[in-house]
């Protein structure tokens, strides 16, 4: 590939990432990763800085465009959390350190469901920047974004339930499975669905209209990163003592085998060709 084309491809991927709903969720991801005992202010500060930077970057990249639901929610939520943290008592501060992750996930779930309730699923505002205006009211386009927003809402719900189980039932906010493995798995599924499902819809539309183009991507292509996630989880289980040794070994082996199997899953009824 020529250097010029490589640069164009790289720029295109970067632009696609910056215009995706994933960038709007990065403050929440940063908050969940950083927060912990003695790190509440740091986590909220990083999340708020990211939220403000995203708003500014969005206006620079797309001058004159309206603010997105997720952008506004980012800034408001983390600004409020920062103010609460600044004036909270010691007991409230400890409570925030323990439960701010669940609060964040529940807030994201409310944002997802609320945006769908007002018929503006939050992902549609990002998708509109990648399609012509005449397609904005296309039923297939809107339905796709309802599904994607719904999957993100489900991911936030799973993360909130997992975190709450670790905190309230296990009384261990740092539990490997409820605090990390399950929540990250939910995010991986939502991320993959966000990239996979629009390609499925486009392929089906082309097929209905007899337009040549890439075939519909198989479900296996969406599941490969989730299967690959099992291997590092197995390694962490062995290294951190998150379970019996056999479980860690089994996760590593199953992860490797699943990835190999999914990569060779036929996309359209024919055997996949190895490179």
PDB file of C-alpha atoms in Angstrom:
ATOM      1  CA  UNK A   1       0.000   0.000   0.000  1.00  0.00           C
ATOM      2  CA  UNK A   2       1.308   3.408  -0.946  1.00  0.00           C
ATOM      3  CA  UNK A   3       2.294   5.748   1.905  1.00  0.00           C
ATOM      4  CA  UNK A   4      -0.241   8.363   0.863  1.00  0.00           C
ATOM      5  CA  UNK A   5      -3.069   5.881   0.932  1.00  0.00           C
ATOM      6  CA  UNK A   6      -1.966   4.531   4.301  1.00  0.00           C
ATOM      7  CA  UNK A   7      -2.149   8.021   5.735  1.00  0.00           C
ATOM      8  CA  UNK A   8      -5.622   8.517   4.256  1.00  0.00           C
ATOM      9  CA  UNK A   9      -6.829   5.222   5.703  1.00  0.00           C
ATOM     10  CA  UNK A  10      -5.395   6.048   9.113  1.00  0.00           C
ATOM     11  CA  UNK A  11      -6.961   9.516   9.066  1.00  0.00           C
ATOM     12  CA  UNK A  12     -10.269   7.983   8.036  1.00  0.00           C
ATOM     13  CA  UNK A  13     -10.237   5.535  10.922  1.00  0.00           C
ATOM     14  CA  UNK A  14      -9.308   8.264  13.382  1.00  0.00           C
ATOM     15  CA  UNK A  15     -12.101  10.467  12.056  1.00  0.00           C
ATOM     16  CA  UNK A  16     -14.569   7.588  12.324  1.00  0.00           C
ATOM     17  CA  UNK A  17     -13.537   6.985  15.930  1.00  0.00           C
ATOM     18  CA  UNK A  18     -13.820  10.674  16.861  1.00  0.00           C
ATOM     19  CA  UNK A  19     -17.312  10.805  15.341  1.00  0.00           C
ATOM     20  CA  UNK A  20     -18.537   7.649  17.092  1.00  0.00           C
ATOM     21  CA  UNK A  21     -20.538   7.448  20.343  1.00  0.00           C
ATOM     22  CA  UNK A  22     -17.569   5.629  21.877  1.00  0.00           C
ATOM     23  CA  UNK A  23     -15.707   8.927  22.218  1.00  0.00           C
ATOM     24  CA  UNK A  24     -18.656  10.353  24.166  1.00  0.00           C
ATOM     25  CA  UNK A  25     -18.462   7.460  26.602  1.00  0.00           C
ATOM     26  CA  UNK A  26     -14.718   7.735  27.196  1.00  0.00           C
ATOM     27  CA  UNK A  27     -15.157   9.973  30.313  1.00  0.00           C
ATOM     28  CA  UNK A  28     -17.382   7.310  31.880  1.00  0.00           C
ATOM     29  CA  UNK A  29     -14.921   4.562  31.018  1.00  0.00           C
ATOM     30  CA  UNK A  30     -12.071   6.625  32.481  1.00  0.00           C
ATOM     31  CA  UNK A  31     -14.106   7.208  35.644  1.00  0.00           C
ATOM     32  CA  UNK A  32     -14.825   3.505  36.120  1.00  0.00           C
ATOM     33  CA  UNK A  33     -11.191   2.537  35.520  1.00  0.00           C
ATOM     34  CA  UNK A  34      -9.573   5.148  37.786  1.00  0.00           C
ATOM     35  CA  UNK A  35     -12.036   5.430  40.682  1.00  0.00           C
ATOM     36  CA  UNK A  36     -11.249   3.585  43.894  1.00  0.00           C
ATOM     37  CA  UNK A  37     -10.241   4.150  47.485  1.00  0.00           C
ATOM     38  CA  UNK A  38      -8.520   7.543  47.678  1.00  0.00           C
ATOM     39  CA  UNK A  39      -8.937   8.233  43.951  1.00  0.00           C
ATOM     40  CA  UNK A  40     -12.399   9.784  43.701  1.00  0.00           C
ATOM     41  CA  UNK A  41     -11.224  13.352  43.009  1.00  0.00           C
ATOM     42  CA  UNK A  42      -8.656  12.145  40.482  1.00  0.00           C
ATOM     43  CA  UNK A  43     -11.216   9.999  38.653  1.00  0.00           C
ATOM     44  CA  UNK A  44     -13.845  12.743  38.502  1.00  0.00           C
ATOM     45  CA  UNK A  45     -11.245  15.339  37.486  1.00  0.00           C
ATOM     46  CA  UNK A  46     -10.005  13.209  34.587  1.00  0.00           C
ATOM     47  CA  UNK A  47     -13.555  12.415  33.479  1.00  0.00           C
ATOM     48  CA  UNK A  48     -14.640  16.072  33.615  1.00  0.00           C
ATOM     49  CA  UNK A  49     -11.533  17.203  31.713  1.00  0.00           C
ATOM     50  CA  UNK A  50     -12.224  14.609  29.024  1.00  0.00           C
ATOM     51  CA  UNK A  51     -15.876  15.653  28.818  1.00  0.00           C
ATOM     52  CA  UNK A  52     -14.993  19.329  28.321  1.00  0.00           C
ATOM     53  CA  UNK A  53     -12.276  18.440  25.786  1.00  0.00           C
ATOM     54  CA  UNK A  54     -14.768  16.341  23.786  1.00  0.00           C
ATOM     55  CA  UNK A  55     -17.234  19.234  23.610  1.00  0.00           C
ATOM     56  CA  UNK A  56     -14.517  21.636  22.456  1.00  0.00           C
ATOM     57  CA  UNK A  57     -13.119  19.144  19.941  1.00  0.00           C
ATOM     58  CA  UNK A  58     -16.604  18.504  18.575  1.00  0.00           C
ATOM     59  CA  UNK A  59     -17.193  22.195  17.933  1.00  0.00           C
ATOM     60  CA  UNK A  60     -13.786  22.514  16.232  1.00  0.00           C
ATOM     61  CA  UNK A  61     -14.368  19.468  14.018  1.00  0.00           C
ATOM     62  CA  UNK A  62     -17.989  20.310  13.218  1.00  0.00           C
ATOM     63  CA  UNK A  63     -18.538  24.084  13.586  1.00  0.00           C
ATOM     64  CA  UNK A  64     -22.142  25.149  13.894  1.00  0.00           C
ATOM     65  CA  UNK A  65     -23.451  21.741  14.915  1.00  0.00           C
ATOM     66  CA  UNK A  66     -25.692  21.381  17.941  1.00  0.00           C
ATOM     67  CA  UNK A  67     -24.523  19.812  21.183  1.00  0.00           C
ATOM     68  CA  UNK A  68     -25.093  16.091  21.524  1.00  0.00           C
ATOM     69  CA  UNK A  69     -27.134  14.562  24.341  1.00  0.00           C
ATOM     70  CA  UNK A  70     -24.189  12.507  25.529  1.00  0.00           C
ATOM     71  CA  UNK A  71     -21.782  15.472  25.423  1.00  0.00           C
ATOM     72  CA  UNK A  72     -24.052  17.614  27.579  1.00  0.00           C
ATOM     73  CA  UNK A  73     -24.735  14.721  29.954  1.00  0.00           C
ATOM     74  CA  UNK A  74     -20.977  14.112  30.300  1.00  0.00           C
ATOM     75  CA  UNK A  75     -20.198  17.658  31.366  1.00  0.00           C
ATOM     76  CA  UNK A  76     -23.228  18.092  33.646  1.00  0.00           C
ATOM     77  CA  UNK A  77     -22.850  14.731  35.393  1.00  0.00           C
ATOM     78  CA  UNK A  78     -19.148  14.991  36.141  1.00  0.00           C
ATOM     79  CA  UNK A  79     -19.361  18.666  37.096  1.00  0.00           C
ATOM     80  CA  UNK A  80     -22.071  17.771  39.630  1.00  0.00           C
ATOM     81  CA  UNK A  81     -20.014  14.830  40.894  1.00  0.00           C
ATOM     82  CA  UNK A  82     -16.983  17.101  41.289  1.00  0.00           C
ATOM     83  CA  UNK A  83     -18.971  19.675  43.289  1.00  0.00           C
ATOM     84  CA  UNK A  84     -20.494  16.970  45.502  1.00  0.00           C
ATOM     85  CA  UNK A  85     -17.057  15.472  46.117  1.00  0.00           C
ATOM     86  CA  UNK A  86     -15.602  18.873  47.029  1.00  0.00           C
ATOM     87  CA  UNK A  87     -18.173  19.522  49.778  1.00  0.00           C
ATOM     88  CA  UNK A  88     -18.973  15.965  50.881  1.00  0.00           C
ATOM     89  CA  UNK A  89     -18.379  14.750  54.398  1.00  0.00           C
ATOM     90  CA  UNK A  90     -15.865  11.981  55.048  1.00  0.00           C
ATOM     91  CA  UNK A  91     -18.647   9.378  55.215  1.00  0.00           C
ATOM     92  CA  UNK A  92     -20.246  10.577  51.984  1.00  0.00           C
ATOM     93  CA  UNK A  93     -16.844  10.618  50.348  1.00  0.00           C
ATOM     94  CA  UNK A  94     -16.251   6.967  51.233  1.00  0.00           C
ATOM     95  CA  UNK A  95     -19.714   6.126  49.918  1.00  0.00           C
ATOM     96  CA  UNK A  96     -18.941   7.854  46.626  1.00  0.00           C
ATOM     97  CA  UNK A  97     -15.657   5.973  46.284  1.00  0.00           C
ATOM     98  CA  UNK A  98     -17.530   2.687  46.714  1.00  0.00           C
ATOM     99  CA  UNK A  99     -20.631   3.363  44.637  1.00  0.00           C
ATOM    100  CA  UNK A 100     -19.734   6.013  42.046  1.00  0.00           C
ATOM    101  CA  UNK A 101     -19.201   3.257  39.471  1.00  0.00           C
ATOM    102  CA  UNK A 102     -22.784   2.031  39.911  1.00  0.00           C
ATOM    103  CA  UNK A 103     -24.061   5.617  39.889  1.00  0.00           C
ATOM    104  CA  UNK A 104     -22.269   6.222  36.588  1.00  0.00           C
ATOM    105  CA  UNK A 105     -23.633   3.055  34.979  1.00  0.00           C
ATOM    106  CA  UNK A 106     -27.177   3.809  36.138  1.00  0.00           C
ATOM    107  CA  UNK A 107     -26.842   7.367  34.816  1.00  0.00           C
ATOM    108  CA  UNK A 108     -25.734   6.018  31.436  1.00  0.00           C
ATOM    109  CA  UNK A 109     -28.663   3.590  31.411  1.00  0.00           C
ATOM    110  CA  UNK A 110     -31.045   6.475  32.109  1.00  0.00           C
ATOM    111  CA  UNK A 111     -29.447   8.530  29.326  1.00  0.00           C
ATOM    112  CA  UNK A 112     -29.814   5.652  26.849  1.00  0.00           C
ATOM    113  CA  UNK A 113     -33.435   4.909  27.776  1.00  0.00           C
ATOM    114  CA  UNK A 114     -34.314   8.595  28.046  1.00  0.00           C
ATOM    115  CA  UNK A 115     -32.898   9.409  24.612  1.00  0.00           C
ATOM    116  CA  UNK A 116     -34.925   6.532  23.140  1.00  0.00           C
ATOM    117  CA  UNK A 117     -38.057   7.722  24.972  1.00  0.00           C
ATOM    118  CA  UNK A 118     -37.789  11.185  23.371  1.00  0.00           C
ATOM    119  CA  UNK A 119     -37.132   9.488  20.008  1.00  0.00           C
ATOM    120  CA  UNK A 120     -33.574  10.718  19.682  1.00  0.00           C
ATOM    121  CA  UNK A 121     -31.418   7.677  20.534  1.00  0.00           C
ATOM    122  CA  UNK A 122     -28.093   9.200  21.496  1.00  0.00           C
ATOM    123  CA  UNK A 123     -26.137   7.265  18.857  1.00  0.00           C
ATOM    124  CA  UNK A 124     -28.170   8.817  16.029  1.00  0.00           C
ATOM    125  CA  UNK A 125     -26.538  12.210  16.615  1.00  0.00           C
ATOM    126  CA  UNK A 126     -23.145  10.665  15.874  1.00  0.00           C
ATOM    127  CA  UNK A 127     -24.423   8.605  12.948  1.00  0.00           C
ATOM    128  CA  UNK A 128     -25.866  11.698  11.257  1.00  0.00           C
ATOM    129  CA  UNK A 129     -22.353  13.068  10.857  1.00  0.00           C
ATOM    130  CA  UNK A 130     -21.466  10.067   8.663  1.00  0.00           C
ATOM    131  CA  UNK A 131     -24.513   9.925   6.357  1.00  0.00           C
ATOM    132  CA  UNK A 132     -26.183  12.422   3.988  1.00  0.00           C
ATOM    133  CA  UNK A 133     -29.000  14.524   5.444  1.00  0.00           C
ATOM    134  CA  UNK A 134     -31.579  12.886   3.165  1.00  0.00           C
ATOM    135  CA  UNK A 135     -31.054   9.601   5.018  1.00  0.00           C
ATOM    136  CA  UNK A 136     -31.615  11.003   8.491  1.00  0.00           C
ATOM    137  CA  UNK A 137     -35.287  10.030   8.497  1.00  0.00           C
ATOM    138  CA  UNK A 138     -34.829   6.700   6.761  1.00  0.00           C
ATOM    139  CA  UNK A 139     -36.670   4.061   8.890  1.00  0.00           C
ATOM    140  CA  UNK A 140     -33.753   1.617   8.558  1.00  0.00           C
ATOM    141  CA  UNK A 141     -31.286   4.290   9.713  1.00  0.00           C
ATOM    142  CA  UNK A 142     -33.395   5.214  12.733  1.00  0.00           C
ATOM    143  CA  UNK A 143     -34.137   1.589  13.610  1.00  0.00           C
ATOM    144  CA  UNK A 144     -30.421   0.771  13.498  1.00  0.00           C
ATOM    145  CA  UNK A 145     -29.667   3.494  16.021  1.00  0.00           C
ATOM    146  CA  UNK A 146     -32.494   2.404  18.309  1.00  0.00           C
ATOM    147  CA  UNK A 147     -30.942  -1.071  18.371  1.00  0.00           C
ATOM    148  CA  UNK A 148     -27.420   0.237  18.971  1.00  0.00           C
ATOM    149  CA  UNK A 149     -28.540   2.606  21.733  1.00  0.00           C
ATOM    150  CA  UNK A 150     -30.570  -0.220  23.267  1.00  0.00           C
ATOM    151  CA  UNK A 151     -27.532  -2.508  23.312  1.00  0.00           C
ATOM    152  CA  UNK A 152     -25.479   0.189  25.039  1.00  0.00           C
ATOM    153  CA  UNK A 153     -28.287   0.624  27.570  1.00  0.00           C
ATOM    154  CA  UNK A 154     -28.269  -3.121  28.215  1.00  0.00           C
ATOM    155  CA  UNK A 155     -24.472  -3.046  28.646  1.00  0.00           C
ATOM    156  CA  UNK A 156     -24.750  -0.252  31.211  1.00  0.00           C
ATOM    157  CA  UNK A 157     -27.478  -2.181  33.010  1.00  0.00           C
ATOM    158  CA  UNK A 158     -25.350  -5.331  33.178  1.00  0.00           C
ATOM    159  CA  UNK A 159     -22.389  -3.319  34.460  1.00  0.00           C
ATOM    160  CA  UNK A 160     -24.534  -1.637  37.122  1.00  0.00           C
ATOM    161  CA  UNK A 161     -25.965  -4.956  38.309  1.00  0.00           C
ATOM    162  CA  UNK A 162     -22.534  -6.601  38.393  1.00  0.00           C
ATOM    163  CA  UNK A 163     -21.018  -3.716  40.349  1.00  0.00           C
ATOM    164  CA  UNK A 164     -23.929  -3.593  42.777  1.00  0.00           C
ATOM    165  CA  UNK A 165     -23.662  -7.346  43.382  1.00  0.00           C
ATOM    166  CA  UNK A 166     -19.971  -6.992  44.193  1.00  0.00           C
ATOM    167  CA  UNK A 167     -20.579  -4.067  46.529  1.00  0.00           C
ATOM    168  CA  UNK A 168     -23.808  -5.067  48.266  1.00  0.00           C
ATOM    169  CA  UNK A 169     -23.737  -8.861  48.228  1.00  0.00           C
ATOM    170  CA  UNK A 170     -20.051  -9.757  48.145  1.00  0.00           C
ATOM    171  CA  UNK A 171     -19.055  -6.598  50.055  1.00  0.00           C
ATOM    172  CA  UNK A 172     -16.002  -6.386  47.807  1.00  0.00           C
ATOM    173  CA  UNK A 173     -15.975  -3.460  45.335  1.00  0.00           C
ATOM    174  CA  UNK A 174     -12.636  -4.693  43.972  1.00  0.00           C
ATOM    175  CA  UNK A 175     -13.899  -8.173  43.129  1.00  0.00           C
ATOM    176  CA  UNK A 176     -12.239  -9.259  39.890  1.00  0.00           C
ATOM    177  CA  UNK A 177     -15.401 -10.646  38.308  1.00  0.00           C
ATOM    178  CA  UNK A 178     -18.060  -8.125  39.317  1.00  0.00           C
ATOM    179  CA  UNK A 179     -15.816  -5.067  39.261  1.00  0.00           C
ATOM    180  CA  UNK A 180     -13.897  -5.767  36.078  1.00  0.00           C
ATOM    181  CA  UNK A 181     -14.464  -8.927  34.012  1.00  0.00           C
ATOM    182  CA  UNK A 182     -18.230  -8.754  33.590  1.00  0.00           C
ATOM    183  CA  UNK A 183     -18.359  -4.984  33.134  1.00  0.00           C
ATOM    184  CA  UNK A 184     -15.590  -4.949  30.531  1.00  0.00           C
ATOM    185  CA  UNK A 185     -17.229  -7.864  28.700  1.00  0.00           C
ATOM    186  CA  UNK A 186     -20.481  -5.886  28.478  1.00  0.00           C
ATOM    187  CA  UNK A 187     -18.621  -2.894  27.009  1.00  0.00           C
ATOM    188  CA  UNK A 188     -16.825  -5.120  24.480  1.00  0.00           C
ATOM    189  CA  UNK A 189     -20.149  -6.537  23.277  1.00  0.00           C
ATOM    190  CA  UNK A 190     -21.652  -3.056  22.897  1.00  0.00           C
ATOM    191  CA  UNK A 191     -18.570  -1.750  21.089  1.00  0.00           C
ATOM    192  CA  UNK A 192     -18.561  -4.651  18.657  1.00  0.00           C
ATOM    193  CA  UNK A 193     -22.294  -4.399  18.016  1.00  0.00           C
ATOM    194  CA  UNK A 194     -21.889  -0.674  17.273  1.00  0.00           C
ATOM    195  CA  UNK A 195     -19.423  -1.443  14.469  1.00  0.00           C
ATOM    196  CA  UNK A 196     -20.970  -4.733  13.288  1.00  0.00           C
ATOM    197  CA  UNK A 197     -24.686  -4.042  13.025  1.00  0.00           C
ATOM    198  CA  UNK A 198     -24.562  -1.053  10.611  1.00  0.00           C
ATOM    199  CA  UNK A 199     -22.552  -3.211   8.181  1.00  0.00           C
ATOM    200  CA  UNK A 200     -25.230  -5.893   8.477  1.00  0.00           C
ATOM    201  CA  UNK A 201     -27.985  -3.387   7.676  1.00  0.00           C
ATOM    202  CA  UNK A 202     -26.073  -1.943   4.711  1.00  0.00           C
ATOM    203  CA  UNK A 203     -25.416  -5.433   3.322  1.00  0.00           C
ATOM    204  CA  UNK A 204     -29.102  -6.361   3.627  1.00  0.00           C
ATOM    205  CA  UNK A 205     -30.169  -3.147   1.869  1.00  0.00           C
ATOM    206  CA  UNK A 206     -27.736  -3.853  -0.973  1.00  0.00           C
ATOM    207  CA  UNK A 207     -29.051  -7.384  -1.236  1.00  0.00           C
ATOM    208  CA  UNK A 208     -32.663  -6.190  -1.409  1.00  0.00           C
ATOM    209  CA  UNK A 209     -31.766  -3.690  -4.128  1.00  0.00           C
ATOM    210  CA  UNK A 210     -29.461  -6.115  -6.001  1.00  0.00           C
ATOM    211  CA  UNK A 211     -26.496  -3.787  -5.553  1.00  0.00           C
ATOM    212  CA  UNK A 212     -23.055  -5.439  -5.514  1.00  0.00           C
ATOM    213  CA  UNK A 213     -20.939  -5.038  -2.420  1.00  0.00           C
ATOM    214  CA  UNK A 214     -19.419  -6.819   0.580  1.00  0.00           C
ATOM    215  CA  UNK A 215     -21.488  -9.684   2.030  1.00  0.00           C
ATOM    216  CA  UNK A 216     -23.280  -9.451   5.338  1.00  0.00           C
ATOM    217  CA  UNK A 217     -20.703  -9.889   8.131  1.00  0.00           C
ATOM    218  CA  UNK A 218     -21.356 -13.028  10.194  1.00  0.00           C
ATOM    219  CA  UNK A 219     -22.159 -12.932  13.894  1.00  0.00           C
ATOM    220  CA  UNK A 220     -18.817 -14.662  14.467  1.00  0.00           C
ATOM    221  CA  UNK A 221     -16.952 -11.506  13.398  1.00  0.00           C
ATOM    222  CA  UNK A 222     -18.653  -9.612  16.217  1.00  0.00           C
ATOM    223  CA  UNK A 223     -17.872 -12.312  18.775  1.00  0.00           C
ATOM    224  CA  UNK A 224     -14.136 -12.702  18.043  1.00  0.00           C
ATOM    225  CA  UNK A 225     -12.983  -9.903  20.424  1.00  0.00           C
ATOM    226  CA  UNK A 226     -15.227 -11.269  23.185  1.00  0.00           C
ATOM    227  CA  UNK A 227     -13.764 -14.754  22.687  1.00  0.00           C
ATOM    228  CA  UNK A 228     -10.268 -13.274  22.642  1.00  0.00           C
ATOM    229  CA  UNK A 229     -11.061 -11.506  25.915  1.00  0.00           C
ATOM    230  CA  UNK A 230     -11.251 -14.893  27.661  1.00  0.00           C
ATOM    231  CA  UNK A 231      -7.498 -15.443  27.289  1.00  0.00           C
ATOM    232  CA  UNK A 232      -6.321 -12.320  29.183  1.00  0.00           C
ATOM    233  CA  UNK A 233      -9.041 -12.981  31.768  1.00  0.00           C
ATOM    234  CA  UNK A 234      -7.588 -16.454  32.278  1.00  0.00           C
ATOM    235  CA  UNK A 235      -4.103 -14.990  32.662  1.00  0.00           C
ATOM    236  CA  UNK A 236      -5.364 -12.481  35.251  1.00  0.00           C
ATOM    237  CA  UNK A 237      -7.160 -15.268  37.127  1.00  0.00           C
ATOM    238  CA  UNK A 238      -3.886 -17.189  37.354  1.00  0.00           C
ATOM    239  CA  UNK A 239      -1.805 -14.131  38.269  1.00  0.00           C
ATOM    240  CA  UNK A 240      -4.205 -12.501  40.734  1.00  0.00           C
ATOM    241  CA  UNK A 241      -5.788 -15.576  42.241  1.00  0.00           C
ATOM    242  CA  UNK A 242      -9.253 -14.697  40.961  1.00  0.00           C
ATOM    243  CA  UNK A 243     -10.270 -18.349  40.915  1.00  0.00           C
ATOM    244  CA  UNK A 244      -8.935 -21.912  40.901  1.00  0.00           C
ATOM    245  CA  UNK A 245      -5.973 -22.709  38.664  1.00  0.00           C
ATOM    246  CA  UNK A 246      -8.024 -24.975  36.438  1.00  0.00           C
ATOM    247  CA  UNK A 247     -10.420 -22.112  35.693  1.00  0.00           C
ATOM    248  CA  UNK A 248      -7.622 -19.801  34.560  1.00  0.00           C
ATOM    249  CA  UNK A 249      -6.123 -22.506  32.331  1.00  0.00           C
ATOM    250  CA  UNK A 250      -9.555 -23.387  30.926  1.00  0.00           C
ATOM    251  CA  UNK A 251     -10.302 -19.747  30.057  1.00  0.00           C
ATOM    252  CA  UNK A 252      -6.986 -19.393  28.220  1.00  0.00           C
ATOM    253  CA  UNK A 253      -7.479 -22.604  26.231  1.00  0.00           C
ATOM    254  CA  UNK A 254     -11.150 -21.928  25.443  1.00  0.00           C
ATOM    255  CA  UNK A 255     -10.338 -18.357  24.392  1.00  0.00           C
ATOM    256  CA  UNK A 256      -7.645 -19.471  21.956  1.00  0.00           C
ATOM    257  CA  UNK A 257      -9.794 -22.260  20.506  1.00  0.00           C
ATOM    258  CA  UNK A 258     -12.876 -20.052  20.163  1.00  0.00           C
ATOM    259  CA  UNK A 259     -10.967 -17.310  18.344  1.00  0.00           C
ATOM    260  CA  UNK A 260      -9.543 -19.845  15.885  1.00  0.00           C
ATOM    261  CA  UNK A 261     -12.964 -21.386  15.339  1.00  0.00           C
ATOM    262  CA  UNK A 262     -14.743 -18.055  14.859  1.00  0.00           C
ATOM    263  CA  UNK A 263     -12.112 -16.798  12.416  1.00  0.00           C
ATOM    264  CA  UNK A 264     -12.789 -19.796  10.198  1.00  0.00           C
ATOM    265  CA  UNK A 265     -16.570 -19.563  10.402  1.00  0.00           C
ATOM    266  CA  UNK A 266     -18.022 -19.243   6.870  1.00  0.00           C
ATOM    267  CA  UNK A 267     -19.499 -15.823   6.174  1.00  0.00           C
ATOM    268  CA  UNK A 268     -21.922 -16.896   3.440  1.00  0.00           C
ATOM    269  CA  UNK A 269     -22.107 -20.649   3.507  1.00  0.00           C
ATOM    270  CA  UNK A 270     -18.700 -21.239   1.954  1.00  0.00           C
ATOM    271  CA  UNK A 271     -15.526 -22.173   3.720  1.00  0.00           C
ATOM    272  CA  UNK A 272     -13.456 -19.233   4.846  1.00  0.00           C
ATOM    273  CA  UNK A 273     -10.200 -18.881   3.028  1.00  0.00           C
ATOM    274  CA  UNK A 274      -7.094 -18.630   5.160  1.00  0.00           C
ATOM    275  CA  UNK A 275      -4.585 -15.997   4.255  1.00  0.00           C
TER     276      UNK A 275
END
